[in-house]
Short mmCIF file of C-alpha atoms in Angstrom, two decimals:
data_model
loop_
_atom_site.label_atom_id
_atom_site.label_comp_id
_atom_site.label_asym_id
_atom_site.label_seq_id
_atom_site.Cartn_x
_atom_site.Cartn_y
_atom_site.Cartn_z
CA UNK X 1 -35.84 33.94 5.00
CA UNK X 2 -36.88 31.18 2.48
CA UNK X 3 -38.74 34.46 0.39
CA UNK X 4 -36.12 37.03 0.18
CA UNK X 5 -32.74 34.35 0.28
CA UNK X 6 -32.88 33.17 -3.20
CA UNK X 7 -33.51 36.84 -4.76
CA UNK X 8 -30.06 38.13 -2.10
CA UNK X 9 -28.62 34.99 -3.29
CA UNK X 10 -28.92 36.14 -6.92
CA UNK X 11 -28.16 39.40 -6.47
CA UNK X 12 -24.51 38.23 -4.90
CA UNK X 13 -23.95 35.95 -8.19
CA UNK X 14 -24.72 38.51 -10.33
CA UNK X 15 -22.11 41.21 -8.69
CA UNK X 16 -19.10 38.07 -8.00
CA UNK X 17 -19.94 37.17 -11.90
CA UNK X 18 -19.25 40.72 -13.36
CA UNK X 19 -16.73 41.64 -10.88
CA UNK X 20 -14.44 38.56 -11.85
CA UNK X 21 -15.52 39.43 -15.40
CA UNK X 22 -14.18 43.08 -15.52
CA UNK X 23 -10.88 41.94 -13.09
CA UNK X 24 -10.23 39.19 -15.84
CA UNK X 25 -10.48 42.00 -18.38
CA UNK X 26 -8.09 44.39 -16.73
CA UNK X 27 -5.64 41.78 -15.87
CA UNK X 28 -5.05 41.20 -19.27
CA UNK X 29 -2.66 44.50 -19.75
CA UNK X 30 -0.09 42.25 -17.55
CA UNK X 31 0.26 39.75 -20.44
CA UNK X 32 2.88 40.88 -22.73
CA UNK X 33 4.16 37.42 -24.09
CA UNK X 34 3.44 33.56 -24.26
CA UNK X 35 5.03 32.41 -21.27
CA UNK X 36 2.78 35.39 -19.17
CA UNK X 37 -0.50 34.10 -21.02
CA UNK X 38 0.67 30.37 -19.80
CA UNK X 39 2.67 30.40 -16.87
CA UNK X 40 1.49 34.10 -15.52
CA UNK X 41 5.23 34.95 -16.06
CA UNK X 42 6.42 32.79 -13.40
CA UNK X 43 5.28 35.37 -10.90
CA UNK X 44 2.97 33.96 -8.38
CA UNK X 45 3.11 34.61 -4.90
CA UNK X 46 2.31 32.04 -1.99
CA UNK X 47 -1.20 33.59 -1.65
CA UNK X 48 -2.33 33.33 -5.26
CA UNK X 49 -0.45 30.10 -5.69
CA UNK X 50 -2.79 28.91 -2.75
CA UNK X 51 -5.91 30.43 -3.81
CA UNK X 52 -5.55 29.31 -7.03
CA UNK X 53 -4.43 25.81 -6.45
CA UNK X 54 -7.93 25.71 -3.92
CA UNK X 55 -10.15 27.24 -6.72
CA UNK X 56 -9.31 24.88 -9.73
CA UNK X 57 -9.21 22.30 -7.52
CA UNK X 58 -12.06 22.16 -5.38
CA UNK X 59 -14.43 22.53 -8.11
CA UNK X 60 -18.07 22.23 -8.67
CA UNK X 61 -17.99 18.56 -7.66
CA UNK X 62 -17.00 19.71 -4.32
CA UNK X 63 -20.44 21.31 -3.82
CA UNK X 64 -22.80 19.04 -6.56
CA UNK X 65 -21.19 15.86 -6.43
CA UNK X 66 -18.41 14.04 -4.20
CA UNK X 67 -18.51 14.86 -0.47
CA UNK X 68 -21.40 16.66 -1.00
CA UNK X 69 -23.47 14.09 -2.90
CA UNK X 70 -21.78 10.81 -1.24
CA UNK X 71 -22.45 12.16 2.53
CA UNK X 72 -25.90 13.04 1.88
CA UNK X 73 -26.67 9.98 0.24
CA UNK X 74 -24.21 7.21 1.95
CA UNK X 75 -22.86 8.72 5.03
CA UNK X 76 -20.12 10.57 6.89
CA UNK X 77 -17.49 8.31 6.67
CA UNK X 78 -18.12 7.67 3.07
CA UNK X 79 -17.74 11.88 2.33
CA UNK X 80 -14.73 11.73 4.65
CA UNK X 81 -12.96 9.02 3.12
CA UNK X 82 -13.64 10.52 -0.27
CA UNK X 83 -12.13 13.92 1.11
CA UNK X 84 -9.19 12.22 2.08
CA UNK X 85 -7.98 11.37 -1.60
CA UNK X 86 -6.87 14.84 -2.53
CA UNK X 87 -5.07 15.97 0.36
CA UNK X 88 -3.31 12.67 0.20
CA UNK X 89 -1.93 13.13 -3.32
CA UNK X 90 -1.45 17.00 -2.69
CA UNK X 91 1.16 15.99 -0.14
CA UNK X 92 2.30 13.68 -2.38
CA UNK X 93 2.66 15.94 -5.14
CA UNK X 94 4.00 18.93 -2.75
CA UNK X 95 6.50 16.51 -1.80
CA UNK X 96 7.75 16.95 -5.47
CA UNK X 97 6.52 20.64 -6.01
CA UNK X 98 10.54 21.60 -6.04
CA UNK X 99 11.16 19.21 -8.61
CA UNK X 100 8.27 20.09 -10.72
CA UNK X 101 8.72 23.84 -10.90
CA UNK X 102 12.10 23.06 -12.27
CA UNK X 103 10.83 21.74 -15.29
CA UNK X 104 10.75 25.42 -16.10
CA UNK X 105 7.88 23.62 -18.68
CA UNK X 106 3.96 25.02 -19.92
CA UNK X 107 2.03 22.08 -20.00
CA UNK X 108 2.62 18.51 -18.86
CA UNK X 109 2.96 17.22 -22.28
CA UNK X 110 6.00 18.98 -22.56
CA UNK X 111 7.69 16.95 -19.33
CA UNK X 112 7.11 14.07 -20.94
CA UNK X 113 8.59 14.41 -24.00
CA UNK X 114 11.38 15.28 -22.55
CA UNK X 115 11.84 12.19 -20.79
CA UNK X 116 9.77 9.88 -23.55
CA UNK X 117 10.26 12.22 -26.96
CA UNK X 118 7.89 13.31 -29.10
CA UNK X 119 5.29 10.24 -29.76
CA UNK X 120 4.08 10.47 -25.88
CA UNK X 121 3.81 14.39 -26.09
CA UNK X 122 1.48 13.89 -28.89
CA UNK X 123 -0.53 11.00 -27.31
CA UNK X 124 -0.69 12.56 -23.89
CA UNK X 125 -1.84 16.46 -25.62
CA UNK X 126 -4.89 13.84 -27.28
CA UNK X 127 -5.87 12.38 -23.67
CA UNK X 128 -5.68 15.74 -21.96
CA UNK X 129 -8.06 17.22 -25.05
CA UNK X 130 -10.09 14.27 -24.43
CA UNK X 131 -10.57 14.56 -20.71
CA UNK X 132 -10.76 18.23 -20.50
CA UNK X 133 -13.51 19.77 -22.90
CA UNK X 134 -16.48 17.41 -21.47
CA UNK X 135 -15.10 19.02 -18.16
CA UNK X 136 -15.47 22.61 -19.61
CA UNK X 137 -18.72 22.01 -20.98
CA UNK X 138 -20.61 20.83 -18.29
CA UNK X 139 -19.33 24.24 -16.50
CA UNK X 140 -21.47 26.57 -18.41
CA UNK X 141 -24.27 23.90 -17.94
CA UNK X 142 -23.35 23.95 -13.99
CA UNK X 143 -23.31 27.84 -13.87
CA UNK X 144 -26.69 28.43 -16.46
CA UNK X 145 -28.25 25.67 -14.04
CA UNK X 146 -27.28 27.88 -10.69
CA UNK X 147 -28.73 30.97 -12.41
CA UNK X 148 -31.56 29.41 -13.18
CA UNK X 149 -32.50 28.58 -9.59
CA UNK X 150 -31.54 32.03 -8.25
CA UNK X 151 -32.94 34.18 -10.90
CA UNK X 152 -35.65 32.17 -12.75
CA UNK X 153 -34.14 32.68 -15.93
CA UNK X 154 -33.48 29.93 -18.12
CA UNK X 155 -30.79 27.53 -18.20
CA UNK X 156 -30.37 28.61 -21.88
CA UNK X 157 -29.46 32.20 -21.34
CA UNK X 158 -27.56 31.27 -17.61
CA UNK X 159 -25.21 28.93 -19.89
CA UNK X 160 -24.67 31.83 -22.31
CA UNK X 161 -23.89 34.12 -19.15
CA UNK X 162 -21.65 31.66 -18.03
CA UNK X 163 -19.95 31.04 -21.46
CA UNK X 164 -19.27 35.04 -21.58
CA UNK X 165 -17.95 35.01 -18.09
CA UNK X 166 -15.46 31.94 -18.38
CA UNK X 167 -13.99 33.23 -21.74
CA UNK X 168 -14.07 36.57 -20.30
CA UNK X 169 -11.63 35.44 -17.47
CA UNK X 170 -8.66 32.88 -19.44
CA UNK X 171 -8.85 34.84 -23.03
CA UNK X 172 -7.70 37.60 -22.54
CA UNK X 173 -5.45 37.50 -19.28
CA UNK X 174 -4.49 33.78 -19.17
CA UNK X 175 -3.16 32.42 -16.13
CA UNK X 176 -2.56 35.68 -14.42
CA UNK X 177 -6.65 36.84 -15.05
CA UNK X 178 -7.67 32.95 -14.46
CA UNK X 179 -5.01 32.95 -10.93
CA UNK X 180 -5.93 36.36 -8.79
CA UNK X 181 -10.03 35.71 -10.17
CA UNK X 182 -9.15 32.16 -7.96
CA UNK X 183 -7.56 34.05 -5.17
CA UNK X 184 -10.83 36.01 -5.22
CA UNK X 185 -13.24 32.93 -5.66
CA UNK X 186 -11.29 30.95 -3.00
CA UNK X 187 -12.56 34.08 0.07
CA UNK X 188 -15.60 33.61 -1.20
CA UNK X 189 -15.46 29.65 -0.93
CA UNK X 190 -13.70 29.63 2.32
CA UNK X 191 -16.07 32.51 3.81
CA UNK X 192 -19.20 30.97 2.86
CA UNK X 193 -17.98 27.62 4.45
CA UNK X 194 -16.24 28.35 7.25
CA UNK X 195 -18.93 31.04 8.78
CA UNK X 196 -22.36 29.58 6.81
CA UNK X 197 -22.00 25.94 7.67
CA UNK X 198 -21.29 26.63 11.32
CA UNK X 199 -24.19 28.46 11.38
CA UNK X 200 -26.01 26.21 9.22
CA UNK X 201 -25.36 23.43 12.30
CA UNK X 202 -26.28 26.09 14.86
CA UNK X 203 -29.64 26.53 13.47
CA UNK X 204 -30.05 23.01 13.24
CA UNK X 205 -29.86 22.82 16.94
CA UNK X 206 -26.04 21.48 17.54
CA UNK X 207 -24.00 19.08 15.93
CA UNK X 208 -25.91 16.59 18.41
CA UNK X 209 -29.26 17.22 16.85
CA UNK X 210 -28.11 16.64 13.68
CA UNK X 211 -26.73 13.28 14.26
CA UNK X 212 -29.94 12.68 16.04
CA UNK X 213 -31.91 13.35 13.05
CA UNK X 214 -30.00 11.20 10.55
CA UNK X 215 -30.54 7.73 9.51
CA UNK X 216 -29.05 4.61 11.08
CA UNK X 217 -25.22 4.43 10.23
CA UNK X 218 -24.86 7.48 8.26
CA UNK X 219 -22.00 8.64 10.55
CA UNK X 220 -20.43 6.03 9.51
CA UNK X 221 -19.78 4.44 5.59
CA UNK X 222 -23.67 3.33 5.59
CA UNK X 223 -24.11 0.32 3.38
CA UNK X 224 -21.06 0.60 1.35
CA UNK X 225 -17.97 -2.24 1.47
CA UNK X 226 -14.83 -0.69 1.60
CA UNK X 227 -14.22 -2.14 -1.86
CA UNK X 228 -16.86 0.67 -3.20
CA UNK X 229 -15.39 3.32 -0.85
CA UNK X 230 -12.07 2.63 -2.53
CA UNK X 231 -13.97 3.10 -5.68
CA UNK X 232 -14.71 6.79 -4.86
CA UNK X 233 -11.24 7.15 -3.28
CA UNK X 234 -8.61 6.03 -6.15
CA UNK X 235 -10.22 7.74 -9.26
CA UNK X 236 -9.81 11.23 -7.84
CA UNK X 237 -6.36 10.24 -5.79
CA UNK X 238 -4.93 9.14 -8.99
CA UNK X 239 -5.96 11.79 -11.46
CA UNK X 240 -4.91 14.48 -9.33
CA UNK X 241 -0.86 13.10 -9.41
CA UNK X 242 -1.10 14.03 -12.89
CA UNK X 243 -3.45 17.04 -13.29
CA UNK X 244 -2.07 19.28 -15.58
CA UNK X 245 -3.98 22.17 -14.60
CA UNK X 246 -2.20 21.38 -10.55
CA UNK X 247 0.92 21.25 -12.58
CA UNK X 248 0.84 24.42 -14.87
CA UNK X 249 0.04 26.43 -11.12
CA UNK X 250 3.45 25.14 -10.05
CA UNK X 251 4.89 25.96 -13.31
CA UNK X 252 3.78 29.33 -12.57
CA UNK X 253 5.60 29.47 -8.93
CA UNK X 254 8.17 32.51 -8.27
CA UNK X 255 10.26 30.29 -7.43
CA UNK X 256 10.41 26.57 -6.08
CA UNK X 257 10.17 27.27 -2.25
CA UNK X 258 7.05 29.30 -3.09
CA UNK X 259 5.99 26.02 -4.83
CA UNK X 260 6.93 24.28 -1.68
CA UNK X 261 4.97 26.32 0.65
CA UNK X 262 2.15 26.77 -1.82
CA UNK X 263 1.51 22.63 -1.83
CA UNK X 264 1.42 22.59 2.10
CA UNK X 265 -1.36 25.47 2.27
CA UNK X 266 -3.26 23.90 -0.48
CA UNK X 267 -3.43 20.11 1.16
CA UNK X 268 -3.54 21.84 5.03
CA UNK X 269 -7.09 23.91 3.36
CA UNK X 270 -8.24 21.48 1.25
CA UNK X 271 -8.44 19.29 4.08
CA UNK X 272 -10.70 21.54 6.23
CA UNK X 273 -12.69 22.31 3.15
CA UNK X 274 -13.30 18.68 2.42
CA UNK X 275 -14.28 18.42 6.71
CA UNK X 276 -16.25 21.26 6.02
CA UNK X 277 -18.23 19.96 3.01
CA UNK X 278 -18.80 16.54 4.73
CA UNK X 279 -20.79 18.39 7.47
CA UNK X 280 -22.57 20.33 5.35
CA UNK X 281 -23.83 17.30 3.44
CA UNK X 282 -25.18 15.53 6.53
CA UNK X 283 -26.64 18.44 7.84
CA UNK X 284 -28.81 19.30 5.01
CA UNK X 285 -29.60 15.36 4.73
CA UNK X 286 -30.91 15.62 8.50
CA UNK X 287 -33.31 18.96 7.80
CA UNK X 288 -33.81 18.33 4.24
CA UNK X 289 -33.93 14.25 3.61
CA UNK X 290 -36.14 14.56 0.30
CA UNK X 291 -34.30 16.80 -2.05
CA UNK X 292 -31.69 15.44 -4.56
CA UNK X 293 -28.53 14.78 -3.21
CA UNK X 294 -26.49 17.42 -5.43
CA UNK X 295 -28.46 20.00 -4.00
CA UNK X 296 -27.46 19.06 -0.50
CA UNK X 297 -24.98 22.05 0.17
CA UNK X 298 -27.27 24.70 -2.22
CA UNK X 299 -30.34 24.03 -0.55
CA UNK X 300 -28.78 24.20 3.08
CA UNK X 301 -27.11 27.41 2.19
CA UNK X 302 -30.84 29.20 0.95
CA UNK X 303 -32.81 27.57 3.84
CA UNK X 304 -30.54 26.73 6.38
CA UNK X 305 -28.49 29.78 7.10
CA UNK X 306 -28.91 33.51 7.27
CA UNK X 307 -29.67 35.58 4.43
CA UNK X 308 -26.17 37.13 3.83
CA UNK X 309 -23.76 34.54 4.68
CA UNK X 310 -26.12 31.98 2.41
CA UNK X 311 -25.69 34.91 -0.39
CA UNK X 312 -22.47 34.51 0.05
CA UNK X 313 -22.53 30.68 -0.02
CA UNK X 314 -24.32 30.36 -3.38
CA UNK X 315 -22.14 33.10 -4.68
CA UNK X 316 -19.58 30.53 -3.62
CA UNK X 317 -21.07 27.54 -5.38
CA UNK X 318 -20.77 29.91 -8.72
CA UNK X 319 -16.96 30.43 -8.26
CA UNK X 320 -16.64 26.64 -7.65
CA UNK X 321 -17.84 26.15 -10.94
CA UNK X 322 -16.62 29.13 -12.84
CA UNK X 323 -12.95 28.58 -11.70
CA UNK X 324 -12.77 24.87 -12.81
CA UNK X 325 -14.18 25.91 -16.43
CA UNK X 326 -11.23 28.94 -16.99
CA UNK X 327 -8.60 26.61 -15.67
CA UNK X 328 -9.74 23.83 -18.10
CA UNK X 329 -10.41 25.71 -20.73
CA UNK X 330 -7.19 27.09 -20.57
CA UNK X 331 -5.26 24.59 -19.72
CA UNK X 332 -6.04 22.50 -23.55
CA UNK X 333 -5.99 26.11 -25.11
CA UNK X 334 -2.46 26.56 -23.94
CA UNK X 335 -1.78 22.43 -24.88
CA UNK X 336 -3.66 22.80 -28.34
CA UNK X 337 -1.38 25.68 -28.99
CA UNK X 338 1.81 24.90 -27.39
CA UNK X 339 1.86 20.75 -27.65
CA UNK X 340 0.61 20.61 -31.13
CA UNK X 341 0.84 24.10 -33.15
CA UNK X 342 3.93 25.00 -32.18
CA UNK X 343 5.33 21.50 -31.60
CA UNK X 344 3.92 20.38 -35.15
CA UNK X 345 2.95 23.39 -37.46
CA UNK X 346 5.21 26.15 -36.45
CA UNK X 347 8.20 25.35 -34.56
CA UNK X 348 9.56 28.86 -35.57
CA UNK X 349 6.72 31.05 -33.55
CA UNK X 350 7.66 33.98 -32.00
CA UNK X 351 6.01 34.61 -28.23
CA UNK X 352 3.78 37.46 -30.02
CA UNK X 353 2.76 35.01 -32.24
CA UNK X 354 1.94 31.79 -30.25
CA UNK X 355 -0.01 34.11 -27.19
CA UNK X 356 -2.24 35.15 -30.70
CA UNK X 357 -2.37 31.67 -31.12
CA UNK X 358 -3.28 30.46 -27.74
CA UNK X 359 -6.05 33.09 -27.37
CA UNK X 360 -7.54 31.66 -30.35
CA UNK X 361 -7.27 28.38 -29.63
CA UNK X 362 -9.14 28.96 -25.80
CA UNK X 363 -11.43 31.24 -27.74
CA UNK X 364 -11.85 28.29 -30.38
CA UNK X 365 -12.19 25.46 -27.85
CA UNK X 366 -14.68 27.19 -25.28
CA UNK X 367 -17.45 27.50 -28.41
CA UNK X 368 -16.60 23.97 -29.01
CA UNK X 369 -17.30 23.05 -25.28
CA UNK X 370 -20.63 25.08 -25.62
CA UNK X 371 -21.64 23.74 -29.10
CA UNK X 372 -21.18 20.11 -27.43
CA UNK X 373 -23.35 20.68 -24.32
CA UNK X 374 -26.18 22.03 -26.84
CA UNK X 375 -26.23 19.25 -29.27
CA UNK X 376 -24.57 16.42 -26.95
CA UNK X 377 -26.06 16.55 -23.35
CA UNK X 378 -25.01 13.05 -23.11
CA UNK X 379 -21.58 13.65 -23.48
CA UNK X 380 -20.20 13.20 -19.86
CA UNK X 381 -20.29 10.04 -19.45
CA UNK X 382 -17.90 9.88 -21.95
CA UNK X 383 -15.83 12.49 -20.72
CA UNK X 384 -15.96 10.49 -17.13
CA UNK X 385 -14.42 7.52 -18.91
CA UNK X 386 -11.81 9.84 -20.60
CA UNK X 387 -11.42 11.64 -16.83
CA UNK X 388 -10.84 7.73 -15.62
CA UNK X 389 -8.28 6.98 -18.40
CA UNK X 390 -6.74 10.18 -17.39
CA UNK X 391 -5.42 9.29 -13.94
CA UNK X 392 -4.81 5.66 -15.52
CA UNK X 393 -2.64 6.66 -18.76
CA UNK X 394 -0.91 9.65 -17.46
CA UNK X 395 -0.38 10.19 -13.91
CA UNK X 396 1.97 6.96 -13.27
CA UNK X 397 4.35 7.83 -16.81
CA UNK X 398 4.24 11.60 -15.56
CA UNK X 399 5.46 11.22 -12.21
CA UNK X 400 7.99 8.37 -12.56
CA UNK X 401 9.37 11.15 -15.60
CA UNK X 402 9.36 14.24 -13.12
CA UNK X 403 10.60 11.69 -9.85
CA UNK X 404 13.25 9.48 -11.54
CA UNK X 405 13.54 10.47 -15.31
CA UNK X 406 16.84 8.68 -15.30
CA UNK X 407 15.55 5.29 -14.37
CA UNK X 408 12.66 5.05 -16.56
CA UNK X 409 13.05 4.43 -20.57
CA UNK X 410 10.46 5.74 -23.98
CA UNK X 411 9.68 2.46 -24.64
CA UNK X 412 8.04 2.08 -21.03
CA UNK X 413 6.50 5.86 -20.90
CA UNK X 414 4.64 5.09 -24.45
CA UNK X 415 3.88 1.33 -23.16
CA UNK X 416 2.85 2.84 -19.87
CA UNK X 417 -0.13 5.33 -21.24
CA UNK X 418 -1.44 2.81 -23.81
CA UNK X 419 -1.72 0.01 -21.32
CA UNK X 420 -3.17 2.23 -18.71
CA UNK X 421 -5.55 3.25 -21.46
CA UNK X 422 -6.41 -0.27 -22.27
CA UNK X 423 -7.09 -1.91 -19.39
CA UNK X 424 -9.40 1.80 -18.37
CA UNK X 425 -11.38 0.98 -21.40
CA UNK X 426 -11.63 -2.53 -21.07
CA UNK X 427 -12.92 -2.80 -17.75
CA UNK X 428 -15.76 -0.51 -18.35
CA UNK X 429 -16.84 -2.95 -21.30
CA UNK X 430 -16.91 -5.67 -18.86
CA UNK X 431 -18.31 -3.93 -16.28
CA UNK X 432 -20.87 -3.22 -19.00
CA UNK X 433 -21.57 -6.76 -19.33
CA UNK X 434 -21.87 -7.27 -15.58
CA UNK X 435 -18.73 -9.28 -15.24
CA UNK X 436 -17.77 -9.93 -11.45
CA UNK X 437 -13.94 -8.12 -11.35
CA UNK X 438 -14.97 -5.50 -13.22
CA UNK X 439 -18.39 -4.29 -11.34
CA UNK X 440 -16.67 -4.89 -8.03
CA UNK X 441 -13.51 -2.72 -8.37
CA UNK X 442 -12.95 0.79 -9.34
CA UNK X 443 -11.21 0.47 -13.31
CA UNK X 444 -8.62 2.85 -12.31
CA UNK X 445 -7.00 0.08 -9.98
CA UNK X 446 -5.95 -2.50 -12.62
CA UNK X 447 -5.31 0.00 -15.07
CA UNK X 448 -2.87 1.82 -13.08
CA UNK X 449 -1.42 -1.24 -11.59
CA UNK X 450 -0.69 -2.31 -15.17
CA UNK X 451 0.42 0.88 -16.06
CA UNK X 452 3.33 1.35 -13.18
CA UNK X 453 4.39 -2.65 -14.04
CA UNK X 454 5.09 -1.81 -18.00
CA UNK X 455 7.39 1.17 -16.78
CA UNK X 456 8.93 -1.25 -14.16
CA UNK X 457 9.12 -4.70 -16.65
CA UNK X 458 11.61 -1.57 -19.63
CA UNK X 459 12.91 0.98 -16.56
CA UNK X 460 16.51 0.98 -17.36
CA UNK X 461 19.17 -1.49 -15.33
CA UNK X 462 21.88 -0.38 -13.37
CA UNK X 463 25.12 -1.17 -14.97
CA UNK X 464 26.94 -4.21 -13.29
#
């Protein structure tokens, strides 16, 4: 099994790559106009809205990094814990799914100028540019990395595969090629983790002999205070109450009861998913305990389960990763176009004329991603501080606008993002210097504590 998986394993890449490819293509002859390119028309079903909401968010961290990577390494409890920070602010954020897809808006920029003009649109368009393209780079670096480790190519030609691929699927077809190639990458996730993990555990002997196998408190949060769990916790809990790619997929509802139903599905799955990954990553720690913890979940799937269903599996790890780079990479083509062209150079544009634009500007932005992962490999560390700021800047001035745009004012929206964008940076350069506060908590907690008190301190009073 460990001879012929990797070459099945391939082969299954290859065909989900080109098949996603050529569906992308053909898609395209649905988009007739801006809005389809953007919001895919405001057409989607429950079962896309699901599938895509599952895709672009359970990304290639899922499987490389977070559960995967912190239960391997720490423990069970520390992969659960961190699993329970997106479900948490899905509900959260389902809650308000009605309220969101009323917006009738294309990018989250555009709520918040409505409720904090045009000065925040602009800042919050730079943040999301910021943030985004390190994200979209190190996707064709995740996917040339994959194929090299199936096929034996190198990671060279695998990230200029993966470039094709990912412009292949949000160019042409926007949101409608980028939302039914998620439906069709989230079977593929949820097959290869609901059948090859079980399996995966079954091989190992039982859940039993797995626990049996693992080192001293790793069902448990291992050596970690719950100060540093909280540090894995808030970063992703608070960035995803502002995600503008979560936010564009409600945009793109039918209507706001499918947005409603949509949000349950997606916290309900993305719970068992996270479950699901957590096992995964203790399992391979107890039969593999020497590899490299982001290979926890690939390795288990080529040597710890059958030969199909771990085809299937690292066919799975691929849509991970190709679905979070076409949702990015869409997501600032459609702000770059919509929040700045049209805002700034061309308020006049026809729909013709700004889906020419926004296909230019993905097609324009994805060679930029790939230019920086050749010349910059260094470059996401300082897209995780931008990812940080993120969560810290936006989220609390976006969902007090979309919650209770009446109570808050533009002086505390602007005040809101720059503080939260402060304090983000500033604890990082005391962290830096190994100052107590700031290497013992998470810089997302101050910042976004600062940044809810500004909108608080100007929120408008109630007349007496």
């Amino acid at each position: 099994m460990e001879n012929s998986g990797p070459s099945f394993a391939f082969y299954c890449v290859a065909i989900y790559l080109v098949f996603i490819s050529v569906l992308g293509v053909y898609l395209a002859k649905r988009v007739k106009n801006q809005e389809d390119y953007a919001v895919a028309g405001r057409s989607l079903p429950v079962y896309v809205l699901v599938g895509t909401l599952i895709a672009t968010w359970m990304g290639a961290g899922t499987v490389m990094g977070g559960a995967n990577s912190l239960g391997y390494q720490f423990g069970f409890g520390v992969a659960i814990a961190f699993s329970l920070a997106s479900p948490i602010g899905q509900l959260i954020l389902t809650f308000i799914s009605k309220k969101i897809r009323r917006q009738n808006a294309q990018t989250v920029p555009e709520v918040i100028e409505k409720v904090y003009e045009a000065e925040a649109r602009f800042i919050s368009t730079i943040i999301i540019l910021l943030a985004y393209l390190g994200v979209v780079a190190y996707q064709f670096l995740g996917v040339g990395t994959l194929l090299q480790s199936t096929l034996g190519i190198s990671v060279e030609t695998g990230t200029i595969i993966a470039f094709v691929v990912i412009i292949a699927t949000s160019l042409f077809g926007g949101l409608y090629s980028v939302a039914y190639t998620d439906f069709i990458s989230c079977l593929m996730i949820m097959v290869g983790l609901l059948i090859g993990v079980p399996l995966a555990v079954c091989n190992a002997g039982g859940f039993s002999a797995v626990i049996a196998r693992l080192p001293e408190g790793h069902m448990g949060f291992g050596n970690l205070s719950f100060v540093q769990v909280l540090g894995f916790f808030l970063p992703t809990f608070v960035y995803l109450m502002g995600d503008q790619n979560m936010y564009q997929r409600f945009f793109a509802a039918k209507d706001e009861d499918t947005a409603l139903k949509g949000g349950l599905w997606w916290s309900l799955l993305t719970l068992l998913i996270g479950i699901i990954v957590s096992i995964a990553a203790i399992t391979s720690r107890a039969l593999y305990p020497d590899i490299k913890p982001a290979q926890a979940f690939i390795y288990l799937a080529q040597h710890g389960m059958p030969m199909f269903i771990g085809g299937i599996s690292v066919a799975a790890v691929a849509a991970f990763i190709v679905t979070t780079a076409n949702s990015f990479l869409l997501s600032i083509g459609v702000s770059t176009s919509w929040d700045l062209y049209a805002r700034y150079f061309d308020r006049n544009a026809d729909q013709k004329k700004m889906l020419k634009v926004s296909r230019i500007c993905v097609l324009g932005l994805g060679v930029l991603g790939y230019i920086m992962i050749k010349y910059f490999p260094n470059i996401l560390a300082l897209q995780m501080y931008a990812y940080t700021m993120y969560g810290a800047a936006i989220s609390p001035a976006l969902v007090a606008a979309v919650v209770c745009p009446e109570r808050v004012t533009k002086l505390g929206g602007l005040g809101s993002m720059v503080a939260g964008g402060v304090v983000t940076l500033v604890m990082e350069v005391l962290k830096k210097q190994g100052w107590g506060f700031a290497v013992t908590y998470p810089s997302v907690l101050p910042a976004v504590i600062c940044s809810i008190l500004v909108l608080c301190v100007f929120q408008k009073r109630s007349a007496a």
